[in-house]
CSV table of C-alpha atoms in Angstrom, one decimal:
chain,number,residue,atom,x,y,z
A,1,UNK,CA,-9.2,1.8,-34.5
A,2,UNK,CA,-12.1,1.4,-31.6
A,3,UNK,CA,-10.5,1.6,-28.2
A,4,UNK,CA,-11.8,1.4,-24.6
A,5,UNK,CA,-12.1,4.7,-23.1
A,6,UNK,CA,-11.8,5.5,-19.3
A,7,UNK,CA,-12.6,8.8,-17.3
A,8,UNK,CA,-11.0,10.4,-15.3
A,9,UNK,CA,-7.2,9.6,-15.7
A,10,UNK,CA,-6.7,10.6,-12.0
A,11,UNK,CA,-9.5,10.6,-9.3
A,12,UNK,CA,-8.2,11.9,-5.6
A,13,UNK,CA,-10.8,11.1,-3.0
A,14,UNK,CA,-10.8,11.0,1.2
A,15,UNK,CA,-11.1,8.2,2.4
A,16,UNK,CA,-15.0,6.9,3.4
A,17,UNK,CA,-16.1,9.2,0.0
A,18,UNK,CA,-17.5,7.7,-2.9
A,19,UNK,CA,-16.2,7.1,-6.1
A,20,UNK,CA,-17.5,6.5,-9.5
A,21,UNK,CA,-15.2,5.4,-12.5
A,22,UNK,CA,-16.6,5.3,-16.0
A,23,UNK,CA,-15.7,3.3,-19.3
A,24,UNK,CA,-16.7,3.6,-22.8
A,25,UNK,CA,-16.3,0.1,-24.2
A,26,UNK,CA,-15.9,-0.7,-27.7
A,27,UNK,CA,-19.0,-0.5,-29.3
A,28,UNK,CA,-19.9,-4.1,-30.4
A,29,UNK,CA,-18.5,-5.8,-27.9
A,30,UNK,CA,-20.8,-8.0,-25.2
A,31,UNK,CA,-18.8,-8.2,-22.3
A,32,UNK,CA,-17.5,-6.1,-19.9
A,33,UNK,CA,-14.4,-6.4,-16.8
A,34,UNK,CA,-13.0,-4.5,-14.2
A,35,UNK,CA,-9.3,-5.2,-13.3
A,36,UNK,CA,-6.8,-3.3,-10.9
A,37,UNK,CA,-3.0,-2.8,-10.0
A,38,UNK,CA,-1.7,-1.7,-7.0
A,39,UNK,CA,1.3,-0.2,-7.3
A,40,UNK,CA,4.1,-2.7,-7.5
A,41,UNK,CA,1.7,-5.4,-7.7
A,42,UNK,CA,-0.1,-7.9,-10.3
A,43,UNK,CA,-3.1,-7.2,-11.9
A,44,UNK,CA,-6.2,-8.7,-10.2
A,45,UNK,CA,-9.2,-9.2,-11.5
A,46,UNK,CA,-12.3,-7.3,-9.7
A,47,UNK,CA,-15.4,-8.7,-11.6
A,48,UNK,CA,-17.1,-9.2,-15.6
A,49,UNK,CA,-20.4,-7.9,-16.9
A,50,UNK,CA,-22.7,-9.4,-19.6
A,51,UNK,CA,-26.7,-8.5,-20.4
A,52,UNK,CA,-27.1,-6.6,-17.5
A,53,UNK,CA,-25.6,-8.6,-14.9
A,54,UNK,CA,-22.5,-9.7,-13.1
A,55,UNK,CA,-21.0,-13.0,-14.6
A,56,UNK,CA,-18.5,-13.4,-12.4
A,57,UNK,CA,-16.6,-11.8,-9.5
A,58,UNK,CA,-13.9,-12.0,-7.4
A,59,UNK,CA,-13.0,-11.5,-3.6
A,60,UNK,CA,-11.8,-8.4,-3.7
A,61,UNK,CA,-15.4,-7.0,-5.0
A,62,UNK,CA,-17.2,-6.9,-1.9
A,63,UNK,CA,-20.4,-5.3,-1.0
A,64,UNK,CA,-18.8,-2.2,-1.2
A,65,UNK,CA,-18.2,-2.4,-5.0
A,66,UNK,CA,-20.4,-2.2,-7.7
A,67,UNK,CA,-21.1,-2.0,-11.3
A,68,UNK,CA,-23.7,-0.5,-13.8
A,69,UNK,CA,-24.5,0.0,-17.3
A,70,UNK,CA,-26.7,2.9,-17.0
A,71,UNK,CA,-26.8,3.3,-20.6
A,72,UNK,CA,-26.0,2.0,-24.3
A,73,UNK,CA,-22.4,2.9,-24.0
A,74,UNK,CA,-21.0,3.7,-20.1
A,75,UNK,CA,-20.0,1.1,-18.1
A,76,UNK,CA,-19.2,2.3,-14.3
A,77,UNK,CA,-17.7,1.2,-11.3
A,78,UNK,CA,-19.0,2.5,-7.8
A,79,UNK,CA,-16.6,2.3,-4.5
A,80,UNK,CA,-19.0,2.9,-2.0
A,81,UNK,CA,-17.1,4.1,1.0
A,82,UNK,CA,-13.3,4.0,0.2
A,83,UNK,CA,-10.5,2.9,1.8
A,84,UNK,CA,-6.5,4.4,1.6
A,85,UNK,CA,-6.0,0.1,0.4
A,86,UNK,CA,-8.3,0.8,-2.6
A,87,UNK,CA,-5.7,3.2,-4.2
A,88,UNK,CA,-4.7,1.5,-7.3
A,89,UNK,CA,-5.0,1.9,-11.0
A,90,UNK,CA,-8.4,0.9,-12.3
A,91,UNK,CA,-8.3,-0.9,-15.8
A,92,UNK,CA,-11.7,-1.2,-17.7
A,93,UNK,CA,-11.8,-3.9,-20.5
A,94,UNK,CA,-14.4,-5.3,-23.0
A,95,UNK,CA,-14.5,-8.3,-25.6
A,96,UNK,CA,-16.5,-9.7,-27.7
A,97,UNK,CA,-17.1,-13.2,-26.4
A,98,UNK,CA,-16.4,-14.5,-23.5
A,99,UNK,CA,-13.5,-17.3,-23.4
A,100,UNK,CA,-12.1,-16.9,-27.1
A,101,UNK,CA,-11.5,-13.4,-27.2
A,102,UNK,CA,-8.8,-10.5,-26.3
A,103,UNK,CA,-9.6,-8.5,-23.9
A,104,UNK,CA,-8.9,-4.9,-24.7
A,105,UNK,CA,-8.1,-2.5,-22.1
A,106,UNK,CA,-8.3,1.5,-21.3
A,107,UNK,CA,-5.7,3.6,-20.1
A,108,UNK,CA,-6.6,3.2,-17.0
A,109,UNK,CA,-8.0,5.6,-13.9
A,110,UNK,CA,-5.7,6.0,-11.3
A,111,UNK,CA,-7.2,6.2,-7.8
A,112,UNK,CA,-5.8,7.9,-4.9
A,113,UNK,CA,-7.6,7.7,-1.4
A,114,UNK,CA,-6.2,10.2,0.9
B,1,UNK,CA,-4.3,-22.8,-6.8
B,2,UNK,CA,-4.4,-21.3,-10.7
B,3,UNK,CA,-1.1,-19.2,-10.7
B,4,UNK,CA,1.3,-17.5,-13.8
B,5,UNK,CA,4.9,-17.1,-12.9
B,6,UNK,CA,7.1,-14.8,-15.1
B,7,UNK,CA,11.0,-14.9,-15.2
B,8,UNK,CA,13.4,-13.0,-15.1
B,9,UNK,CA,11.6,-10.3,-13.7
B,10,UNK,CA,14.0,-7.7,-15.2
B,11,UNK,CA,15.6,-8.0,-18.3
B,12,UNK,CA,18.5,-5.8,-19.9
B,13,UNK,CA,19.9,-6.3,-24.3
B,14,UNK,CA,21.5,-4.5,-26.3
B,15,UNK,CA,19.6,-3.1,-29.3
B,16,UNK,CA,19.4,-5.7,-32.4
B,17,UNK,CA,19.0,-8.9,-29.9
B,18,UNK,CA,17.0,-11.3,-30.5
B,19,UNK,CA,15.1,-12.7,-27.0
B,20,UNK,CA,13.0,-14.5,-25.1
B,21,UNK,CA,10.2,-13.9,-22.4
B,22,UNK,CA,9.4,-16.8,-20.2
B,23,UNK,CA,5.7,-17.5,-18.7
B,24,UNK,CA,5.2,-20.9,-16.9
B,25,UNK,CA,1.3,-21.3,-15.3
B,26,UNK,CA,0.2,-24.0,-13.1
B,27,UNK,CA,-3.1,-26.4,-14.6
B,28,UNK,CA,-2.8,-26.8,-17.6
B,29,UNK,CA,-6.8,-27.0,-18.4
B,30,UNK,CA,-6.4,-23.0,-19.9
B,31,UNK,CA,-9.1,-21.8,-22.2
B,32,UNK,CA,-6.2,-18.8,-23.7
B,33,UNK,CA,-3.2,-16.9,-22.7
B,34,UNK,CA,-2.9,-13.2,-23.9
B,35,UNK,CA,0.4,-11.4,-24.0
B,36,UNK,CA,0.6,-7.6,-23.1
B,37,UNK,CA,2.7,-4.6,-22.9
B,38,UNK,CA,2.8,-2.0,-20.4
B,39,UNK,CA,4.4,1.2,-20.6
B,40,UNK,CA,5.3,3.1,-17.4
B,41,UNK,CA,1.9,4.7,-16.0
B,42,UNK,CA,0.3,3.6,-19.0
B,43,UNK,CA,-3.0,1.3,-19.9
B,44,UNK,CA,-2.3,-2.6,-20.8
B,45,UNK,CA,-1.6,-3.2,-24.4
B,46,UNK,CA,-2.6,-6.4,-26.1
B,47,UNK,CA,-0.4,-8.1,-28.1
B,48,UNK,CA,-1.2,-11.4,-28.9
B,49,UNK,CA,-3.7,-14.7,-27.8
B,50,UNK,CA,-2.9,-18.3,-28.4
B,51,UNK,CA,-6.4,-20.1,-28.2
B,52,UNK,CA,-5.4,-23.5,-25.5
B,53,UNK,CA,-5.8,-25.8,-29.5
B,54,UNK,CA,-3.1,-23.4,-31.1
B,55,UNK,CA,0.7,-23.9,-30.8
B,56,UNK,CA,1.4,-20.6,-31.2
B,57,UNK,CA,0.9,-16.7,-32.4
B,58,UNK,CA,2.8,-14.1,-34.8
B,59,UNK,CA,2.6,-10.5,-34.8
B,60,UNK,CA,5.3,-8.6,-36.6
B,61,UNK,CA,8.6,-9.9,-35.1
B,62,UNK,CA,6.7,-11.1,-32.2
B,63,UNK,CA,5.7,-14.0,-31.9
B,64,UNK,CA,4.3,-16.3,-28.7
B,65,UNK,CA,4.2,-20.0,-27.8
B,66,UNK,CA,2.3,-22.5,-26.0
B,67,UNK,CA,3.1,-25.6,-24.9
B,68,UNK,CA,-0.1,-26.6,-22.4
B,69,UNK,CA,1.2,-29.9,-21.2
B,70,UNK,CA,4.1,-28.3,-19.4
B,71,UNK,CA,2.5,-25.2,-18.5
B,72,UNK,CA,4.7,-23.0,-20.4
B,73,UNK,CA,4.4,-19.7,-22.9
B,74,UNK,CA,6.9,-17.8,-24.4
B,75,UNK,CA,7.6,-14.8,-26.2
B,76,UNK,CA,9.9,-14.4,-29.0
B,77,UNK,CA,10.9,-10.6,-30.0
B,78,UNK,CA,13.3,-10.2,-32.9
B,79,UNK,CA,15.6,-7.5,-33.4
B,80,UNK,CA,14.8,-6.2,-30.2
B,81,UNK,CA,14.6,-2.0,-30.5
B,82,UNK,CA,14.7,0.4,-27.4
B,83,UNK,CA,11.0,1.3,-28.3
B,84,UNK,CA,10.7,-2.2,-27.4
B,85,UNK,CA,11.1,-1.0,-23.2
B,86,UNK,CA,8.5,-1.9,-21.3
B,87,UNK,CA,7.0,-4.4,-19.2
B,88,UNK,CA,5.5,-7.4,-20.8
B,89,UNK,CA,3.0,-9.4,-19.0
B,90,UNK,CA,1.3,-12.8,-19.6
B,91,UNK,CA,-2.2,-13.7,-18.5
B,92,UNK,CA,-3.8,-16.5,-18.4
B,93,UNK,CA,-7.6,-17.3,-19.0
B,94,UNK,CA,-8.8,-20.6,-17.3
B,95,UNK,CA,-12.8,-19.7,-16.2
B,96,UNK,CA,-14.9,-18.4,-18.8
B,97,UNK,CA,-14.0,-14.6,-18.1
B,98,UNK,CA,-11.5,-13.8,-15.8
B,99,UNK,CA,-8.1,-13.1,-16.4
B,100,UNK,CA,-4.9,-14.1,-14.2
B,101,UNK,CA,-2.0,-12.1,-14.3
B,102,UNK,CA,1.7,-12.7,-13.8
B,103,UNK,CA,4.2,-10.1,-12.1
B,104,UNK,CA,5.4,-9.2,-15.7
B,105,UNK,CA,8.9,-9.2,-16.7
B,106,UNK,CA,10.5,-5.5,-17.3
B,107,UNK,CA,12.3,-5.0,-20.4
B,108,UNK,CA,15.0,-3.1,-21.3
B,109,UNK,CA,16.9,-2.7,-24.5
B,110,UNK,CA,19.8,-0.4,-24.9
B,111,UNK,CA,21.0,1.8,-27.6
């Protein structure tokens, strides 16, 4: 069954470093999301991708966020400068469509800013 | 404000129980709601979405439903079994792609 892959389980970083966390998506699917957790916390939405281009964001995805599709299958997300408050777990999901569809979701990359 | 609410937020049954997981969200204009599973340190699991024109959802001996007009969703699990521990969370789609989350309720069933 296709799944959504995410690399590297666990990134450890100091703070004001920059971080890039991939995702394979599954492979027919148009639409692309970021989400994270903080520990003990909801999941929040960060921001969705589709043709190239953001869709939507939140207000947590500031200028120092951002995300690429460098290629047919990667899907990345780039903290520019981080902060110790951006250590959380980092889920990567894709769908098909937009507002009909499940979401499916990677394992997950945890982040840890020292 | 678009919120989801989930109680209890901890749940302990014994083994063979059947119960019930409780998610109440506030504006009821919802596109979907998708039910997941999390297991400790582990990725988000998706286990069933009710489109906002269904009534509800079955998987197995889950099975979810909606009831838009009072802002309400449950989820049914029969037979509850221990590999049934783990946090179940219910999110809630009302823009065109982002999802809202509730706190999840942890579940735990005992041999």
């Amino acid at each position: 069954e296709p799944e959504v892959t995410q690399t590297p389980s666990h990134q450890v970083t100091q703070m004001g470093q920059e971080v890039i966390l991939r995702c394979v998506p599954i492979s027919n699917h148009l639409y692309f999301y970021w989400y994270r957790q903080i520990l003990g916390q909801k999941v929040e939405f960060l921001v969705s991708f589709y043709n190239n281009e953001i869709s939507e964001k939140s207000e947590i995805f500031d200028d120092q966020f951002s995300v690429e599709r460098p290629d047919g299958s990667n899907f990345t997300l780039k903290i520019r400068s981080t902060k110790l408050e951006d250590s959380a777990m980092y889920f990567c999901a894709s769908s098909v469509s937009q507002s009909t569809d499940t979401q499916y979701f990677g394992p997950g990359t945890r982040l840890t800013v020292l | 404000k678009q919120e989801v609410t989930q109680i209890p937020a901890a749940l302990s049954v014994p083994e063979g129980e059947n119960l019930v997981l409780n998610c109440s969200f506030t504006d009821s204009a919802i596109y979907n709601l998708q039910w997941f599973r999390q297991d400790p340190g582990k990725g988000l699991t998706s286990l069933l979405l009710i489109q906002s024109s269904q009534r509800e959802q079955t998987s197995g001996r889950l099975n979810a439903s909606l009831d838009k007009s009072s802002g309400r969703s449950t989820l049914y699990i029969a037979a509850s079994q221990p590999g049934d521990s783990a946090t179940y969370l219910c999110a809630v789609r009302w823009s065109n792609y982002q999802l809202i989350w509730g706190a999840g309720t942890k579940l735990i069933i005992k041999p």
